[in-house]
Coordinates of N, CA and C in Angstrom, one line a residue:
M26 N -5.2 -6.7 -23.8 CA -5.4 -6.6 -22.4 C -6.1 -5.4 -21.9
T27 N -7.0 -5.6 -21.0 CA -7.9 -4.5 -20.6 C -7.5 -4.0 -19.2
E28 N -7.9 -2.8 -18.9 CA -7.6 -2.2 -17.6 C -8.9 -1.6 -17.1
F29 N -9.0 -1.7 -15.7 CA -10.2 -1.3 -15.0 C -9.8 -0.7 -13.8
I30 N -10.2 0.5 -13.4 CA -9.8 1.2 -12.2 C -11.0 1.6 -11.3
V31 N -11.0 1.3 -10.1 CA -12.1 1.8 -9.1 C -11.4 2.6 -8.1
K32 N -12.0 3.8 -7.8 CA -11.4 4.7 -6.8 C -12.7 5.0 -5.9
R33 N -12.5 4.7 -4.5 CA -13.4 5.0 -3.5 C -12.8 5.6 -2.4
S34 N -13.4 6.6 -1.7 CA -12.8 7.1 -0.4 C -13.9 7.4 0.6
N35 N -13.4 7.5 1.8 CA -14.3 8.0 2.9 C -13.5 9.1 3.6
A36 N -13.9 9.5 4.7 CA -13.3 10.6 5.5 C -11.8 10.5 5.7
K37 N -11.4 9.3 6.0 CA -9.9 8.9 6.4 C -9.1 8.2 5.4
D38 N -9.7 7.4 4.5 CA -9.0 6.5 3.6 C -9.4 6.6 2.2
E39 N -8.5 6.3 1.3 CA -8.8 6.3 -0.1 C -8.4 4.9 -0.6
Y40 N -9.2 4.3 -1.4 CA -8.9 2.9 -1.9 C -9.0 3.0 -3.5
I41 N -7.9 2.5 -4.0 CA -7.8 2.6 -5.5 C -7.5 1.0 -5.9
L42 N -8.4 0.4 -6.7 CA -8.2 -0.9 -7.2 C -7.8 -0.8 -8.7
Q43 N -6.7 -1.2 -9.1 CA -6.2 -1.3 -10.4 C -6.3 -2.7 -11.0
V44 N -7.1 -3.0 -12.0 CA -7.1 -4.3 -12.4 C -6.7 -4.4 -13.9
T45 N -5.8 -5.4 -14.3 CA -5.3 -5.5 -15.6 C -5.5 -6.9 -16.0
G46 N -5.7 -7.2 -17.3 CA -5.6 -8.6 -17.8 C -7.0 -8.9 -18.3
Y47 N -7.4 -10.2 -18.2 CA -8.6 -10.7 -18.5 C -9.7 -10.4 -17.5
I48 N -10.6 -9.5 -17.8 CA -11.7 -9.1 -16.8 C -13.1 -9.3 -17.4
P49 N -13.7 -10.3 -16.9 CA -15.1 -10.5 -17.4 C -16.0 -9.4 -16.8
E50 N -17.1 -9.0 -17.5 CA -18.0 -8.0 -17.2 C -18.5 -8.2 -15.7
E51 N -18.9 -9.4 -15.4 CA -19.5 -9.6 -14.1 C -18.5 -9.4 -13.0
L52 N -17.2 -9.5 -13.2 CA -16.2 -9.3 -12.2 C -16.0 -7.9 -11.9
K53 N -16.3 -7.0 -12.9 CA -16.1 -5.4 -12.5 C -17.1 -5.1 -11.3
E54 N -18.3 -5.6 -11.4 CA -19.3 -5.3 -10.3 C -18.6 -5.8 -9.0
D55 N -18.0 -7.0 -9.0 CA -17.5 -7.5 -7.8 C -16.3 -6.7 -7.2
F56 N -15.5 -6.1 -8.1 CA -14.5 -5.1 -7.6 C -15.1 -3.9 -7.1
E57 N -16.1 -3.4 -7.7 CA -16.8 -2.2 -7.2 C -17.4 -2.5 -5.8
N58 N -18.0 -3.7 -5.6 CA -18.5 -4.1 -4.3 C -17.4 -4.2 -3.3
M59 N -16.2 -4.7 -3.7 CA -15.1 -4.8 -2.8 C -14.7 -3.5 -2.3
A60 N -14.6 -2.5 -3.2 CA -14.1 -1.2 -2.8 C -15.2 -0.5 -1.9
E61 N -16.5 -0.7 -2.1 CA -17.5 -0.2 -1.3 C -17.5 -0.7 0.2
N62 N -17.1 -2.1 0.2 CA -17.0 -2.7 1.6 C -15.8 -2.1 2.2
F63 N -14.7 -1.8 1.6 CA -13.6 -1.2 2.2 C -13.9 0.2 2.8
I64 N -14.7 1.0 2.1 CA -14.9 2.4 2.7 C -16.0 2.4 3.7
Q65 N -16.8 1.4 3.8 CA -17.8 1.3 4.8 C -17.2 1.0 6.2
K66 N -16.1 0.4 6.2 CA -15.4 0.0 7.5 C -14.4 1.1 7.8
D67 N -14.3 1.5 9.0 CA -13.4 2.7 9.4 C -12.0 2.2 9.6
H68 N -11.1 2.6 8.8 CA -9.7 2.4 9.0 C -9.4 0.9 9.1
L69 N -9.6 0.2 8.0 CA -9.2 -1.2 8.0 C -7.7 -1.4 8.1
L70 N -7.4 -2.5 8.8 CA -6.0 -2.9 8.9 C -5.6 -3.6 7.5
I71 N -4.3 -3.4 7.2 CA -3.8 -4.0 6.0 C -4.1 -5.5 6.0
E72 N -3.9 -6.2 7.1 CA -4.2 -7.6 7.3 C -5.6 -8.0 7.0
E73 N -6.5 -7.1 7.3 CA -7.9 -7.4 7.0 C -8.1 -7.3 5.5
I74 N -7.6 -6.2 4.9 CA -7.7 -6.1 3.5 C -7.1 -7.3 2.8
Y75 N -6.0 -7.8 3.2 CA -5.3 -9.0 2.7 C -6.2 -10.2 2.8
E76 N -6.8 -10.4 4.0 CA -7.7 -11.6 4.2 C -8.9 -11.6 3.2
E77 N -9.5 -10.4 3.1 CA -10.7 -10.3 2.2 C -10.3 -10.5 0.7
I78 N -9.2 -10.1 0.4 CA -8.7 -10.3 -1.0 C -8.4 -11.8 -1.2
M79 N -7.8 -12.4 -0.3 CA -7.5 -13.8 -0.4 C -8.7 -14.7 -0.6
G80 N -9.7 -14.4 0.2 CA -11.0 -15.0 0.0 C -11.6 -14.8 -1.4
F81 N -11.6 -13.6 -1.8 CA -12.0 -13.3 -3.2 C -11.2 -14.1 -4.2
I82 N -9.9 -14.2 -4.1 CA -9.1 -15.0 -5.0 C -9.5 -16.5 -5.0
R83 N -9.6 -17.0 -3.8 CA -9.9 -18.5 -3.7 C -11.3 -18.7 -4.4
Y84 N -12.2 -17.9 -4.2 CA -13.6 -18.1 -4.7 C -13.6 -18.1 -6.3
H85 N -12.8 -17.0 -6.8 CA -12.9 -16.9 -8.3 C -12.0 -17.9 -8.9
K86 N -11.0 -18.4 -8.3 CA -10.2 -19.5 -8.9 C -11.0 -20.8 -9.0
R87 N -11.8 -21.1 -7.9 CA -12.7 -22.3 -8.0 C -13.8 -22.2 -8.9
S88 N -14.5 -21.0 -8.9 CA -15.8 -21.0 -9.6 C -15.6 -20.4 -11.0
N89 N -14.6 -19.5 -11.2 CA -14.5 -19.0 -12.6 C -13.2 -19.4 -13.3
G90 N -12.4 -20.1 -12.7 CA -11.0 -20.5 -13.4 C -10.1 -19.3 -13.6
L91 N -10.1 -18.4 -12.7 CA -9.2 -17.2 -12.9 C -8.0 -17.3 -11.9
V92 N -6.9 -16.8 -12.4 CA -5.7 -16.8 -11.6 C -5.5 -15.3 -11.3
I93 N -5.5 -14.9 -10.1 CA -5.4 -13.5 -9.7 C -4.1 -13.2 -8.8
N94 N -3.2 -12.4 -9.4 CA -2.1 -11.9 -8.5 C -2.3 -10.5 -8.1
F95 N -1.9 -10.2 -6.9 CA -2.1 -8.8 -6.4 C -1.0 -8.3 -5.6
H96 N -0.9 -6.9 -5.4 CA 0.1 -6.3 -4.7 C -0.6 -5.1 -4.0
I97 N -0.3 -4.9 -2.7 CA -0.9 -3.8 -2.0 C 0.1 -2.8 -1.6
N98 N -0.1 -1.5 -2.0 CA 0.8 -0.4 -1.7 C -0.1 0.5 -0.8
F99 N 0.5 1.0 0.2 CA -0.3 2.0 1.1 C 0.7 3.1 1.5
E100 N 0.1 4.3 1.7 CA 0.8 5.6 2.1 C 0.0 6.1 3.2
S101 N 0.7 6.4 4.2 CA 0.0 7.2 5.4 C 0.7 8.5 5.5
Y102 N -0.2 9.6 5.6 CA 0.3 10.9 5.7 C -0.4 11.7 6.7
P103 N 0.3 12.6 7.4 CA -0.3 13.3 8.5 C -1.3 14.4 7.9
V104 N -2.4 14.7 8.6 CA -3.3 15.7 8.1 C -3.7 16.4 9.4
G105 N -3.0 17.5 9.6 CA -3.4 18.3 10.8 C -3.2 17.6 12.1
E106 N -4.1 17.9 13.1 CA -4.0 17.3 14.3 C -5.1 16.3 14.6
F107 N -5.8 15.8 13.5 CA -6.9 14.9 13.6 C -6.4 13.4 13.3
G108 N -5.2 13.2 13.0 CA -4.8 11.8 12.8 C -4.2 11.7 11.4
L109 N -4.1 10.4 11.0 CA -3.5 10.0 9.7 C -4.6 9.8 8.7
D110 N -4.2 10.2 7.5 CA -5.1 9.7 6.4 C -4.2 8.7 5.6
R111 N -4.9 7.9 4.8 CA -4.2 6.8 4.2 C -4.7 6.5 2.8
K112 N -3.8 6.2 1.9 CA -4.1 5.9 0.5 C -3.7 4.5 0.3
V113 N -4.5 3.6 -0.1 CA -4.3 2.2 -0.3 C -4.5 1.9 -1.8
T114 N -3.5 1.5 -2.4 CA -3.6 1.0 -3.9 C -3.4 -0.5 -4.0
I115 N -4.3 -1.1 -4.6 CA -4.2 -2.5 -4.7 C -4.2 -2.8 -6.3
I116 N -3.2 -3.4 -6.7 CA -3.0 -3.7 -8.1 C -3.2 -5.3 -8.3
F117 N -4.3 -5.6 -9.2 CA -4.6 -6.9 -9.6 C -4.1 -7.2 -11.0
Q118 N -3.5 -8.4 -11.2 CA -3.3 -8.9 -12.6 C -4.0 -10.2 -12.7
M119 N -4.8 -10.3 -13.7 CA -5.7 -11.4 -13.8 C -5.5 -12.2 -15.1
R120 N -5.7 -13.5 -15.1 CA -5.6 -14.3 -16.3 C -6.4 -15.5 -16.1
R121 N -6.8 -16.1 -17.2 CA -7.5 -17.4 -17.1 C -6.5 -18.6 -17.0
T122 N -7.1 -19.6 -16.3 CA -6.3 -20.8 -16.2 C -6.3 -21.5 -17.6
F123 N -5.3 -22.3 -17.9 CA -5.2 -22.9 -19.2 C -6.5 -23.8 -19.5
I124 N -7.0 -24.4 -18.6 CA -8.3 -25.2 -18.8 C -9.4 -24.4 -19.2
K125 N -9.6 -23.2 -18.4 CA -10.6 -22.3 -18.8 C -10.4 -21.8 -20.2
W126 N -9.2 -21.4 -20.6 CA -8.9 -20.9 -21.9 C -9.3 -21.9 -23.0
L127 N -9.0 -23.1 -22.8 CA -9.4 -24.2 -23.7 C -10.8 -24.3 -23.9
K128 N -11.6 -24.3 -22.7 CA -13.0 -24.4 -22.8 C -13.6 -23.3 -23.6
E129 N -13.1 -22.1 -23.4 CA -13.7 -20.9 -24.1 C -13.3 -20.9 -25.6
T130 N -12.1 -21.4 -26.0 CA -11.8 -21.4 -27.4 C -12.3 -22.6 -28.2
I131 N -12.7 -23.6 -27.6 CA -13.2 -24.8 -28.3 C -14.7 -24.8 -28.3

């Protein structure tokens, strides 16, 4: 089992993507792009993050035969008088579908 971690942050938010399981090389770039998209938008709502991840999961299940489970953790903490900073950790667990596994082994 492999592990891949992407950390990105902007002035207010920090995003950490932890990916474990079956991770094809092409998918690492997709996770890096996802983290870049998160930091480009100012203070994303958790619902917006959830919707983007669900679209990502649907696409990769159809096109690559991957089953992706995820969990979102977030912590908000006060920083002076300028507002809240937030740390969002998204944990992905990936595996191949049985059919994909058969095609790769045969």
